[in-house]
C-alpha cells in the first residue's frame, strides 16, 4: 500500500499474518531479568552472569531457598493453569504448556544445584534458566523458539519471588499496536483482539507462538523487525502484516482509511465459509495450493473444494537423495486422501531455477530460469519422473475409489512432443494427464497440445515472467511482472477460447483450463479470470477466503464485463483500475 504523505521511518520485518493495522505503538515492558542482589544472591550488580561468591550455604539455607523457588514456581504455574482453563483453543493450549514448564522438574533440579553452589534463589533461577537457554540455542530450530517461553516463565517466577505484579503487556486504554522484543506465549494468550490491532516483534521465527496466536485471533503480525526500538511508545504506526512493513507517523487520514477498508475485507473473509459460488449461484471450483500432507489436511479443514496444485518439489527441498517410490507414495496418498472424491492435482517435480533439488543432479547454469527445470529433468534422467508417476499411481490405488485416476500435471512443458510423451506415461499408469501452461510457446500453439492432455493449468507466475522477460524474483521489475499485463491476459484468453472452441468444434472433448498462479489470489483478477472462462482457481489457503468472499458478491455476467474491461486496457495499471472501479460501482 503506498501512502501519499509519510513522515516517519519505515522498518521492515517478516509479515506473518496479513492485514493492515493503524494505531499507536504500545511497547511491552519487561521485568529486569537481573538478580536484585539480595543476601545469598551472587549476581553482579550490573546484571552480568551471577557467580557463586557467597560462602557455601548450610543444608537449612539450601532447603529454604529451594523451597522459595518451588513455591514461587508453583504459584506461577497455578495462575497459568487458571488462565488456561478460562481460555479456549490455541491460547488455552499455550497457557497450559507454560504452566507445565513452570513445574518442570529438570528446571527445579537445576535451580537446586545452583543454590547448593551458594547462589540465592533469584540468581540460581536465572543461572539455571540460562543453562537451558544455551542448550536450546545449541539444538536450534523449534527448540530455540521455545526460549521465549522459558524466559517468560522465569520472569514471572522472579517477579513472584520479589513480590512484584506479574510482568506482561500494558493495559490498553484505547486500541493500539503491540510492540515487543518478542512476545511471551502467556502474553499473547491473554490478548484482547478488540484492543490489539496489530503485533510487531523485533525477534521471532515463523513458528513462534506469537505468530500462531496472532493468526488464530486474526491480528496482523510482523516478526523479525530489526531496528524496531527506533520507534517509541506512543508513536502512530501503520503495520502491513502481508508485506512486513511498519511505517512510523504515516499520513493519518490515508492510513486510517486503508486500515478500515482492509478490516472490512478481513471481516468478510473471516465470515465466509464456502462453498465457493458467485452471487448468481454459479458454482466456482476454488482450490488450494499445497506443498505437503499437513498442508493438504489443513486445507481440507477449511473451505477449499480440493487441491489445484500440489508442489511436490517443495516436499523434497532438503532431501539429499531421491526419495524412494514407497516414501513418495506415502506422501502422495496422504495428500490424495485429504480430499476424498474431490479434485487433487499433483504436479511432478518442478526442480530447478528458484527450487533446486540436490538429488536431480542439475548442472549450475548461467540462467537457470531458462535452463533445465521442470519436465526438462527428463534430459538428465527420465527415471525421476517415471518413478514419481509410479508413486502417484500407487498412492491412487491406496486411496482407492476416493481418487480414481489421479490428476497429474507436468511443469514447464514447451513442446507438443513433451506433452504427448507425458500424456502417454500417465495413461500407461492409469493417471489423468495435464500440463501447466507457463511457457508462452504452449499458450501460442495450445490447439496442438490439447489432443494429448485432459486438462490445462495456467501458471501465471512463470507465464508472466517469460512473456514479459522479467525475472519473477526481481523486486525492481515488479511492475513488469504483473499478471494484469495486457499480453498476459490476452494469452490466457487465447488458451481458454481455444480449449472451448476445440470442444465445441467437433472433438467433443472438454479440456478444462484452470489457473494456479498467484494471479488467482487477487480477488479482482480472479473475477476477470472467471469472466474469461477459466474453470478453476487454485490459491494459497490463506488467500482462499478473501477470494471466496469477493466472488460471492459478483455475478458471472459482471465477471464477463470485468474481463472485457481488462482486455481492453493498454496497461496493467489501467486494467486493474478499471476493474476495481467497476466492481465498486
Ligand atoms: C506458476 O508458475 O504460476 C506456478 C503456479 O508454478 P510455480 O510458482 O511453482 O513456479
Ligand atoms: Mg511455475
Coordinates of C-alpha atoms and ligand atoms in Angstrom, one line a residue:
X1 CA 0.0 0.0 0.0
X2 CA 1.5 3.4 -0.9
X3 CA 0.7 6.3 1.2
X4 CA 0.9 9.9 -0.1
X5 CA 2.4 11.6 2.9
X6 CA 4.6 9.7 5.1
X7 CA 6.7 11.5 7.6
X8 CA 8.4 8.8 9.7
X9 CA 10.7 5.9 9.2
X10 CA 9.8 2.6 7.6
X11 CA 11.1 -0.6 9.2
X12 CA 10.9 -4.0 7.6
X13 CA 10.3 -7.4 9.1
X14 CA 8.7 -10.6 8.0
X15 CA 5.0 -10.3 7.5
X16 CA 3.4 -13.4 9.0
X17 CA -0.3 -12.6 9.4
X18 CA -1.7 -10.4 6.6
X19 CA -3.7 -7.3 7.2
X20 CA -3.3 -3.5 7.9
X21 CA -3.3 -2.1 11.4
X22 CA -3.1 1.6 12.2
X23 CA -2.7 2.8 15.8
X24 CA -0.2 3.9 18.4
X25 CA 2.7 1.7 19.3
X26 CA 2.5 0.2 22.8
X27 CA 5.7 -1.4 24.0
X28 CA 5.6 -4.4 26.3
X29 CA 7.5 -3.5 29.5
X30 CA 9.9 -6.3 30.5
X31 CA 10.8 -7.2 34.1
X32 CA 14.6 -6.7 34.7
X33 CA 16.0 -10.1 34.4
X34 CA 18.9 -9.5 36.7
X35 CA 19.4 -10.5 40.3
X36 CA 18.3 -8.0 42.8
X37 CA 21.4 -8.8 44.9
X38 CA 19.5 -9.9 48.0
X39 CA 21.5 -11.9 50.5
X40 CA 22.9 -15.0 49.0
X41 CA 22.3 -13.7 45.5
X42 CA 25.7 -13.8 43.9
X43 CA 24.9 -11.9 40.7
X44 CA 27.0 -8.8 39.9
X45 CA 25.1 -5.6 40.5
X46 CA 25.4 -4.7 36.8
X47 CA 23.4 -7.7 35.9
X48 CA 26.1 -9.8 34.4
X49 CA 26.1 -13.5 35.0
X50 CA 25.8 -14.4 38.6
X51 CA 28.8 -16.1 40.3
X52 CA 29.0 -18.2 43.4
X53 CA 30.8 -15.7 45.6
X54 CA 28.9 -16.4 48.9
X55 CA 30.2 -18.9 51.4
X56 CA 29.0 -22.4 51.0
X57 CA 25.4 -22.5 52.4
X58 CA 24.3 -24.9 55.1
X59 CA 21.7 -27.5 54.4
X60 CA 19.0 -25.4 56.0
X61 CA 19.7 -22.4 53.9
X62 CA 19.7 -24.6 50.7
X63 CA 16.4 -26.1 51.6
X64 CA 14.9 -22.7 52.4
X65 CA 16.0 -21.1 49.1
X66 CA 15.0 -24.2 47.1
X67 CA 11.6 -24.2 48.7
X68 CA 11.1 -20.5 47.9
X69 CA 11.7 -21.4 44.2
X70 CA 9.2 -24.4 44.4
X71 CA 6.6 -22.2 46.0
X72 CA 7.0 -19.3 43.5
X73 CA 7.1 -21.6 40.5
X74 CA 4.0 -23.4 41.9
X75 CA 2.1 -20.1 42.2
X76 CA 3.1 -19.1 38.7
X77 CA 2.1 -22.5 37.4
X78 CA -1.3 -22.4 39.1
X79 CA -2.0 -18.9 37.7
X80 CA -1.2 -20.0 34.2
X81 CA -3.4 -23.1 34.7
X82 CA -6.3 -20.9 35.8
X83 CA -5.9 -18.7 32.8
X84 CA -5.7 -21.8 30.6
X85 CA -9.0 -23.0 32.0
X86 CA -10.6 -19.7 31.3
X87 CA -9.2 -19.5 27.7
X88 CA -10.1 -21.6 24.6
X89 CA -8.3 -23.0 21.5
X90 CA -4.7 -22.3 20.9
X91 CA -4.5 -19.8 23.8
X92 CA -5.6 -22.5 26.3
X93 CA -3.0 -24.9 24.9
X94 CA -0.2 -22.4 25.1
X95 CA -1.0 -21.3 28.6
X96 CA -1.3 -25.0 29.8
X97 CA 2.0 -25.8 28.2
X98 CA 3.7 -22.9 30.0
X99 CA 2.1 -24.0 33.3
X100 CA 3.7 -27.4 32.8
X101 CA 7.0 -25.6 32.0
X102 CA 6.9 -23.8 35.4
X103 CA 6.6 -27.1 37.2
X104 CA 9.4 -28.7 35.2
X105 CA 11.4 -31.0 37.5
X106 CA 14.6 -30.6 35.5
X107 CA 14.4 -26.8 35.9
X108 CA 13.7 -27.1 39.6
X109 CA 16.6 -29.5 40.0
X110 CA 18.9 -27.2 38.1
X111 CA 17.9 -24.3 40.4
X112 CA 18.6 -26.5 43.4
X113 CA 22.0 -27.3 42.1
X114 CA 22.8 -23.6 41.7
X115 CA 21.6 -22.9 45.2
X116 CA 23.9 -25.5 46.7
X117 CA 26.8 -23.7 45.0
X118 CA 25.9 -20.7 47.1
X119 CA 23.6 -18.6 44.9
X120 CA 20.5 -17.0 46.3
X121 CA 17.2 -18.2 44.8
X122 CA 16.9 -15.4 42.3
X123 CA 20.4 -15.8 40.9
X124 CA 20.0 -19.5 40.9
X125 CA 16.8 -19.3 38.9
X126 CA 18.5 -17.0 36.4
X127 CA 21.6 -19.2 36.1
X128 CA 19.6 -22.4 35.7
X129 CA 17.4 -20.7 33.1
X130 CA 20.4 -19.6 31.1
X131 CA 21.8 -23.1 31.1
X132 CA 18.6 -24.3 29.4
X133 CA 18.7 -21.3 27.0
X134 CA 22.2 -22.2 25.9
X135 CA 21.1 -25.8 25.4
X136 CA 18.0 -24.8 23.4
X137 CA 20.2 -22.4 21.3
X138 CA 22.6 -25.2 20.5
X139 CA 19.8 -27.5 19.4
X140 CA 18.3 -24.7 17.3
X141 CA 15.1 -24.9 15.3
X142 CA 11.8 -25.2 17.1
X143 CA 13.7 -25.9 20.4
X144 CA 15.3 -22.4 20.1
X145 CA 11.9 -20.8 19.6
X146 CA 10.9 -22.1 23.0
X147 CA 13.5 -19.9 24.6
X148 CA 10.9 -17.1 24.8
X149 CA 8.6 -19.4 26.7
X150 CA 11.2 -20.3 29.2
X151 CA 12.4 -16.7 29.8
X152 CA 8.8 -15.6 30.2
X153 CA 8.1 -18.2 32.9
X154 CA 11.4 -17.3 34.5
X155 CA 10.4 -13.6 34.6
X156 CA 7.1 -14.5 36.2
X157 CA 8.8 -16.6 38.9
X158 CA 11.4 -13.8 39.6
X159 CA 8.6 -11.3 39.9
X160 CA 6.8 -13.6 42.3
X161 CA 10.0 -14.0 44.4
X162 CA 10.3 -10.3 44.6
X163 CA 6.7 -9.8 45.5
X164 CA 6.0 -7.8 42.3
X165 CA 3.0 -8.0 40.0
X166 CA 3.3 -10.4 37.1
X167 CA 5.1 -8.8 34.0
X168 CA 3.1 -8.7 30.8
X169 CA 1.5 -6.5 28.2
X170 CA 0.5 -3.0 29.1
X171 CA -3.2 -2.2 29.8
X172 CA -4.6 -0.6 26.7
X173 CA -6.8 2.4 27.3
X174 CA -7.5 2.6 23.6
X175 CA -6.8 0.2 20.7
X176 CA -3.2 0.2 19.6
X177 CA -0.4 -1.8 18.1
X178 CA 1.6 -4.1 20.4
X179 CA 5.4 -3.8 20.1
X180 CA 7.8 -6.2 21.8
X181 CA 11.2 -7.7 21.6
X182 CA 9.5 -11.0 21.4
X183 CA 6.1 -11.8 22.9
X184 CA 5.9 -14.5 25.5
X185 CA 3.2 -17.1 25.0
X186 CA 1.5 -16.2 28.2
X187 CA 1.3 -12.5 26.9
X188 CA -0.2 -13.4 23.6
X189 CA -2.6 -16.0 25.1
X190 CA -4.3 -13.2 27.0
X191 CA -4.6 -10.8 24.2
X192 CA -7.8 -8.8 23.6
X193 CA -8.2 -8.8 19.9
X194 CA -10.6 -5.8 20.1
X195 CA -7.8 -3.7 21.6
X196 CA -4.7 -5.1 19.9
X197 CA -4.9 -4.0 16.3
X198 CA -1.5 -5.4 15.3
X199 CA 1.5 -7.1 16.7
X200 CA 5.1 -6.3 15.8
X201 CA 8.1 -8.1 17.3
X202 CA 11.8 -7.4 16.9
X203 CA 12.6 -11.1 17.0
X204 CA 10.6 -14.3 16.5
X205 CA 10.5 -17.1 13.9
X206 CA 7.7 -18.3 11.6
X207 CA 6.5 -20.9 14.1
X208 CA 6.8 -18.8 17.2
X209 CA 3.7 -18.7 19.5
X210 CA 3.3 -15.0 18.7
X211 CA 2.6 -15.9 15.0
X212 CA 0.4 -18.9 15.9
X213 CA -1.8 -16.9 18.2
X214 CA -1.9 -13.8 16.1
X215 CA -3.1 -16.0 13.2
X216 CA -5.6 -17.6 15.4
X217 CA -7.0 -14.3 16.5
X218 CA -6.7 -12.8 13.0
X219 CA -4.4 -10.0 14.2
X220 CA -2.0 -8.6 11.5
X221 CA 1.5 -9.6 12.7
X222 CA 5.1 -8.9 11.7
X223 CA 8.1 -10.6 13.4
X224 CA 11.9 -10.2 12.9
X225 CA 11.6 -6.4 12.6
X226 CA 15.2 -5.4 13.5
X227 CA 15.7 -1.8 14.5
X228 CA 12.2 -1.7 15.9
X229 CA 13.3 0.1 19.1
X230 CA 13.8 3.2 16.9
X231 CA 10.0 3.6 17.2
X232 CA 9.0 4.9 20.6
X233 CA 6.0 4.0 22.7
X234 CA 3.0 6.2 21.6
X235 CA 4.1 6.8 18.0
X236 CA 1.3 6.3 15.4
X237 CA 2.2 3.4 13.1
X238 CA 0.8 1.7 10.1
X239 CA 1.7 -2.0 10.1
X240 CA 1.3 -4.2 7.0
X241 CA 1.2 -7.9 8.1
X242 CA 1.4 -9.0 4.5
X243 CA 4.5 -7.1 3.2
X244 CA 6.1 -6.8 6.7
X245 CA 6.5 -3.0 6.7
X246 CA 6.0 -0.8 9.7
X247 CA 5.6 2.9 8.9
X248 CA 6.0 5.4 11.7
X249 CA 3.8 8.5 11.6
X250 CA 2.1 7.9 8.2
X251 CA -0.5 10.3 6.8
X252 CA -3.3 9.8 9.4
X253 CA -6.2 10.1 7.1
X254 CA -4.9 7.8 4.4
X255 CA -3.6 5.3 6.9
X256 CA -6.9 5.0 8.8
X257 CA -8.9 4.8 5.6
X258 CA -6.7 2.0 4.3
X259 CA -6.8 0.1 7.6
X260 CA -10.6 0.4 7.8
X261 CA -11.0 -0.9 4.2
X262 CA -8.7 -3.7 5.0
X263 CA -10.5 -4.6 8.2
X264 CA -13.8 -4.8 6.3
X265 CA -12.2 -7.2 3.8
X266 CA -10.8 -9.4 6.6
X267 CA -14.1 -9.5 8.4
X268 CA -15.9 -10.6 5.2
X269 CA -13.2 -13.2 4.6
X270 CA -13.4 -14.5 8.2
X271 CA -17.2 -14.8 7.9
X272 CA -17.0 -16.6 4.5
X273 CA -17.2 -20.4 5.0
X274 CA -17.7 -21.6 1.4
X275 CA -18.6 -23.4 -0.8
X276 CA -17.4 -21.0 -3.4
X277 CA -20.1 -19.6 -5.6
X278 CA -20.9 -16.3 -7.4
X279 CA -23.8 -14.1 -6.3
X280 CA -26.0 -15.6 -9.0
X281 CA -25.4 -19.1 -7.6
X282 CA -22.9 -20.1 -10.3
X283 CA -20.5 -22.6 -8.6
X284 CA -16.8 -21.9 -8.6
X285 CA -14.1 -24.5 -8.4
X286 CA -11.9 -22.8 -5.8
X287 CA -9.0 -25.0 -4.8
X288 CA -5.9 -24.8 -2.6
X289 CA -2.2 -24.8 -3.5
X290 CA -0.3 -27.0 -1.0
X291 CA 3.2 -28.4 -0.6
X292 CA 2.8 -31.4 1.7
X293 CA 0.4 -33.7 3.5
X294 CA 0.0 -31.4 6.5
X295 CA -0.9 -28.5 4.2
X296 CA -3.4 -30.7 2.4
X297 CA -5.1 -31.8 5.6
X298 CA -5.2 -28.2 6.9
X299 CA -6.8 -27.1 3.6
X300 CA -9.4 -29.8 3.9
X301 CA -10.5 -28.4 7.3
X302 CA -11.3 -25.1 5.5
X303 CA -13.5 -24.1 2.6
X304 CA -11.2 -25.4 -0.2
X305 CA -13.0 -27.5 -2.8
X306 CA -9.9 -29.6 -3.5
X307 CA -6.3 -29.1 -4.4
X308 CA -5.4 -27.4 -7.7
X309 CA -1.6 -27.5 -7.3
X310 CA 0.4 -29.9 -5.1
X311 CA 4.0 -28.6 -5.5
X312 CA 5.8 -32.0 -4.9
X313 CA 9.3 -30.5 -5.2
X314 CA 8.7 -28.4 -2.1
X315 CA 8.3 -31.6 0.0
X316 CA 11.7 -32.7 -1.0
X317 CA 13.8 -29.5 -1.0
X318 CA 16.1 -30.6 1.8
X319 CA 16.4 -34.2 0.7
X320 CA 20.0 -35.0 -0.3
X321 CA 18.9 -38.2 -2.2
X322 CA 15.9 -39.1 -4.3
X323 CA 13.0 -40.3 -2.1
X324 CA 12.1 -43.9 -2.8
X325 CA 8.8 -44.8 -4.5
X326 CA 7.4 -46.1 -1.2
X327 CA 8.3 -42.9 0.6
X328 CA 6.8 -40.8 -2.2
X329 CA 3.6 -43.0 -2.4
X330 CA 3.0 -42.5 1.3
X331 CA 3.2 -38.7 0.9
X332 CA 1.0 -38.6 -2.2
X333 CA -1.6 -40.9 -0.6
X334 CA -1.8 -38.5 2.3
X335 CA -2.5 -35.6 0.0
X336 CA -4.9 -37.5 -2.2
X337 CA -6.7 -38.9 0.9
X338 CA -7.2 -35.4 2.3
X339 CA -9.9 -34.7 -0.3
X340 CA -11.8 -37.9 -0.9
X341 CA -13.9 -37.6 -4.1
X342 CA -12.7 -34.1 -4.9
X343 CA -10.2 -32.9 -7.4
X344 CA -6.5 -33.2 -6.3
X345 CA -3.9 -32.2 -8.9
X346 CA -0.3 -33.4 -8.2
X347 CA 2.4 -31.7 -10.1
X348 CA 5.6 -33.7 -11.0
X349 CA 8.8 -32.2 -9.7
X350 CA 9.4 -28.6 -10.7
X351 CA 13.0 -28.7 -9.8
X352 CA 15.5 -26.1 -10.9
X353 CA 15.7 -22.3 -11.0
X354 CA 14.5 -21.0 -7.6
X355 CA 13.8 -24.5 -6.4
X356 CA 17.0 -26.6 -6.9
X357 CA 16.8 -30.2 -5.8
X358 CA 20.2 -31.7 -5.0
X359 CA 19.3 -35.2 -6.0
X360 CA 18.3 -34.3 -9.6
X361 CA 22.0 -33.6 -10.4
X362 CA 21.0 -30.4 -12.3
X363 CA 24.0 -28.5 -13.6
X364 CA 24.8 -25.0 -12.4
X365 CA 23.7 -22.8 -15.2
X366 CA 24.2 -19.1 -16.1
X367 CA 20.5 -18.6 -16.4
X368 CA 18.6 -21.3 -14.6
X369 CA 15.1 -19.9 -15.2
X370 CA 15.7 -20.6 -18.8
X371 CA 17.6 -23.8 -18.2
X372 CA 16.9 -27.4 -17.1
X373 CA 13.9 -27.1 -14.9
X374 CA 10.5 -28.8 -14.6
X375 CA 9.9 -31.6 -17.1
X376 CA 13.3 -30.9 -18.6
X377 CA 14.7 -33.0 -15.9
X378 CA 13.9 -35.8 -18.4
X379 CA 17.1 -34.7 -20.2
X380 CA 19.1 -35.8 -17.2
X381 CA 17.2 -38.9 -16.1
X382 CA 13.8 -39.9 -17.3
X383 CA 13.6 -42.3 -14.3
X384 CA 13.0 -39.4 -11.9
X385 CA 9.6 -38.6 -13.4
X386 CA 8.8 -42.2 -14.2
X387 CA 9.3 -43.2 -10.5
X388 CA 7.3 -40.3 -9.4
X389 CA 4.4 -41.3 -11.7
X390 CA 4.7 -44.9 -10.3
X391 CA 4.4 -43.5 -6.8
X392 CA 1.4 -41.3 -7.6
X393 CA -0.3 -44.3 -9.3
X394 CA 0.4 -46.4 -6.2
X395 CA -1.0 -43.6 -4.0
X396 CA -4.1 -43.6 -6.1
X397 CA -4.5 -47.4 -5.6
X398 CA -4.1 -47.0 -1.8
X399 CA -6.7 -44.3 -1.7
X400 CA -9.0 -46.4 -3.9
X401 CA -12.3 -45.2 -5.2
X402 CA -11.9 -41.9 -3.4
X403 CA -9.4 -40.8 -6.0
X404 CA -9.9 -42.7 -9.3
X405 CA -7.3 -42.0 -11.9
X406 CA -5.5 -39.2 -10.0
X407 CA -4.8 -35.9 -11.9
X408 CA -1.2 -35.3 -12.6
X409 CA 0.4 -32.4 -14.4
X410 CA 3.9 -31.6 -15.7
X411 CA 5.5 -28.2 -15.2
X412 CA 7.5 -26.2 -17.9
X413 CA 6.1 -28.1 -20.9
X414 CA 7.2 -26.2 -24.0
X415 CA 6.7 -28.6 -26.9
X416 CA 4.0 -30.9 -28.3
X417 CA 6.4 -33.8 -28.1
X418 CA 6.9 -33.3 -24.4
X419 CA 3.1 -33.1 -23.8
X420 CA 2.5 -36.3 -25.9
X421 CA 5.2 -38.2 -24.1
X422 CA 4.0 -37.1 -20.7
X423 CA 0.4 -37.9 -21.6
X424 CA 1.4 -41.4 -22.6
X425 CA 3.4 -42.1 -19.5
X426 CA 0.5 -41.0 -17.3
X427 CA -2.1 -43.0 -19.2
X428 CA 0.1 -46.2 -19.1
X429 CA -0.3 -45.9 -15.3
X430 CA -4.0 -45.1 -15.2
X431 CA -3.4 -41.4 -14.4
X432 CA -5.2 -38.4 -15.8
X433 CA -2.6 -36.2 -17.6
X434 CA -2.5 -32.4 -17.7
X435 CA 0.2 -29.8 -18.4
X436 CA 0.9 -26.4 -17.0
X437 CA 0.7 -23.5 -19.3
X438 CA 3.6 -21.4 -18.2
X439 CA 5.9 -21.3 -21.2
X440 CA 4.4 -18.9 -23.8
X441 CA 5.1 -21.4 -26.6
X442 CA 2.2 -23.6 -25.2
X443 CA -0.2 -20.7 -24.9
X444 CA 0.5 -19.6 -28.5
X445 CA 0.1 -23.0 -30.0
X446 CA -2.3 -24.5 -27.5
X447 CA -4.6 -26.1 -30.1
X448 CA -1.7 -28.6 -30.9
X449 CA -1.3 -29.6 -27.2
X450 CA -5.0 -30.2 -26.5
X451 CA -5.3 -33.7 -28.0
X452 CA -2.6 -35.0 -25.7
X453 CA -3.9 -34.0 -22.3
X454 CA -7.1 -34.0 -20.3
X455 CA -6.6 -30.6 -18.6
X456 CA -4.6 -27.4 -18.6
X457 CA -3.4 -25.3 -15.6
X458 CA -2.1 -21.9 -16.3
X459 CA 0.9 -21.0 -14.1
X460 CA 0.6 -17.2 -14.2
X461 CA 3.8 -16.7 -12.2
X462 CA 6.1 -18.2 -14.8
X463 CA 3.9 -17.3 -17.7
X464 CA 4.2 -13.6 -16.7
X465 CA 7.9 -13.8 -16.2
X466 CA 8.5 -15.4 -19.6
X467 CA 6.0 -13.2 -21.5
X468 CA 7.4 -10.0 -20.0
X469 CA 11.1 -11.2 -20.0
X470 CA 11.2 -10.1 -16.3
X471 CA 12.7 -12.3 -13.6
X472 CA 9.9 -13.1 -11.1
X473 CA 12.5 -12.9 -8.3
X474 CA 13.4 -9.3 -9.1
X475 CA 11.6 -6.7 -6.9
X476 CA 12.8 -3.9 -9.2
X477 CA 10.9 -5.5 -12.1
X478 CA 7.6 -6.0 -10.1
X479 CA 5.7 -3.7 -12.4
X480 CA 6.6 -5.8 -15.4
X481 CA 5.9 -9.0 -13.5
X482 CA 2.3 -8.2 -13.2
X483 CA -0.3 -10.7 -14.4
X484 CA -2.6 -7.8 -15.3
X485 CA -0.3 -7.0 -18.2
X486 CA -2.3 -6.9 -21.4
X487 CA -0.1 -9.5 -23.1
X488 CA -0.6 -12.0 -20.3
X489 CA -4.4 -11.5 -20.1
X490 CA -4.6 -11.9 -23.9
X491 CA -2.7 -15.2 -23.8
X492 CA -4.9 -16.5 -21.0
X493 CA -7.9 -15.5 -23.1
X494 CA -6.5 -17.3 -26.1
X495 CA -5.9 -20.5 -24.2
X496 CA -9.4 -20.6 -22.7
X497 CA -11.1 -19.7 -26.0
X498 CA -9.1 -22.3 -28.0
X499 CA -9.9 -25.0 -25.5
X500 CA -13.6 -24.1 -25.6
X501 CA -13.6 -23.9 -29.4
X502 CA -12.0 -27.3 -29.7
X503 CA -14.7 -28.9 -27.6
X504 CA -17.4 -27.1 -29.5
X505 CA -15.9 -27.7 -32.8
X506 CA -16.3 -31.4 -33.0
X507 CA -13.8 -33.0 -30.8
X508 CA -16.4 -33.2 -28.1
X509 CA -13.5 -33.3 -25.6
X510 CA -13.8 -30.7 -22.9
X511 CA -10.3 -29.8 -21.7
X512 CA -10.8 -27.7 -18.6
X513 CA -8.5 -24.8 -18.0
X514 CA -7.6 -23.7 -14.5
X515 CA -5.3 -21.1 -13.1
X516 CA -2.9 -22.0 -10.2
X517 CA -0.5 -19.0 -10.2
X518 CA -0.7 -16.1 -7.8
X519 CA -3.0 -14.2 -10.2
X520 CA -5.9 -16.3 -8.9
X521 CA -5.3 -15.0 -5.4
X522 CA -6.0 -11.4 -6.4
X523 CA -9.8 -11.2 -5.9
X524 CA -10.4 -8.7 -8.8
X525 CA -8.2 -10.7 -11.1
X526 CA -10.0 -13.9 -10.0
X527 CA -13.2 -12.2 -11.3
X528 CA -11.6 -11.4 -14.6
X529 CA -10.3 -15.0 -15.0
X530 CA -13.7 -16.4 -14.4
X531 CA -15.1 -13.9 -16.9
X532 CA -12.5 -15.1 -19.4
X533 CA -13.8 -18.6 -19.0
X534 CA -11.3 -20.2 -16.6
X535 CA -13.0 -23.2 -14.9
X536 CA -11.0 -23.4 -11.7
X537 CA -8.9 -21.2 -9.5
X538 CA -6.2 -22.5 -7.1
X539 CA -4.7 -20.3 -4.5
X540 CA -2.7 -20.3 -1.3
X541 CA -5.0 -21.4 1.6
X542 CA -4.5 -18.1 3.4
X543 CA -5.8 -16.2 0.3
X544 CA -8.8 -18.5 -0.3
X545 CA -11.4 -16.9 2.0
X546 CA -10.5 -13.5 0.6
X547 CA -11.1 -14.7 -3.0
X548 CA -14.2 -16.7 -2.0
X549 CA -15.8 -13.7 -0.1
X550 CA -15.1 -11.4 -3.0
X551 CA -16.5 -13.7 -5.7
X552 CA -19.7 -14.2 -3.6
X553 CA -20.5 -10.5 -4.3
X554 CA -20.5 -10.6 -8.1
X555 CA -22.4 -12.4 -10.9
X556 CA -20.9 -14.3 -13.9
X557 CA -22.3 -11.5 -16.1
X558 CA -20.3 -8.9 -14.1
X559 CA -17.2 -11.1 -14.3
X560 CA -17.6 -11.2 -18.1
X561 CA -17.9 -7.4 -18.2
X562 CA -14.8 -7.1 -16.0
X563 CA -12.9 -9.4 -18.3
X564 CA -13.9 -7.2 -21.3
X565 CA -12.7 -4.1 -19.5
X566 CA -9.4 -5.7 -18.6
X567 CA -8.8 -7.0 -22.1
X568 CA -9.5 -3.5 -23.5
X569 CA -6.8 -1.8 -21.4
X570 CA -3.4 -0.7 -22.6
X571 CA -1.5 -1.2 -19.3
X572 CA -1.6 -3.4 -16.3
X573 CA -2.5 -0.4 -14.1
X574 CA -5.3 0.7 -16.3
X575 CA -6.8 -2.8 -16.4
X576 CA -6.7 -3.2 -12.7
X577 CA -8.0 0.3 -12.0
X578 CA -10.9 -0.2 -14.5
X579 CA -12.0 -3.5 -12.9
X580 CA -11.6 -2.2 -9.3
X581 CA -13.8 0.8 -10.2
X582 CA -16.4 -1.3 -12.0
X583 CA -16.6 -3.7 -9.1
X584 CA -17.0 -0.9 -6.6
X585 CA -20.0 0.6 -8.5
Ligands
LIG1 C1 3.3 -20.7 -11.7 O1 4.4 -20.6 -12.4 O2 2.4 -19.8 -11.8 C2 3.1 -21.8 -10.8 C3 2.0 -22.0 -10.2 O3 4.2 -22.6 -10.5 P1 5.4 -22.1 -9.5 O4 5.0 -20.9 -8.9 O5 5.5 -23.3 -8.6 O6 6.6 -22.0 -10.5
LIG2 MG1 5.8 -22.2 -12.5

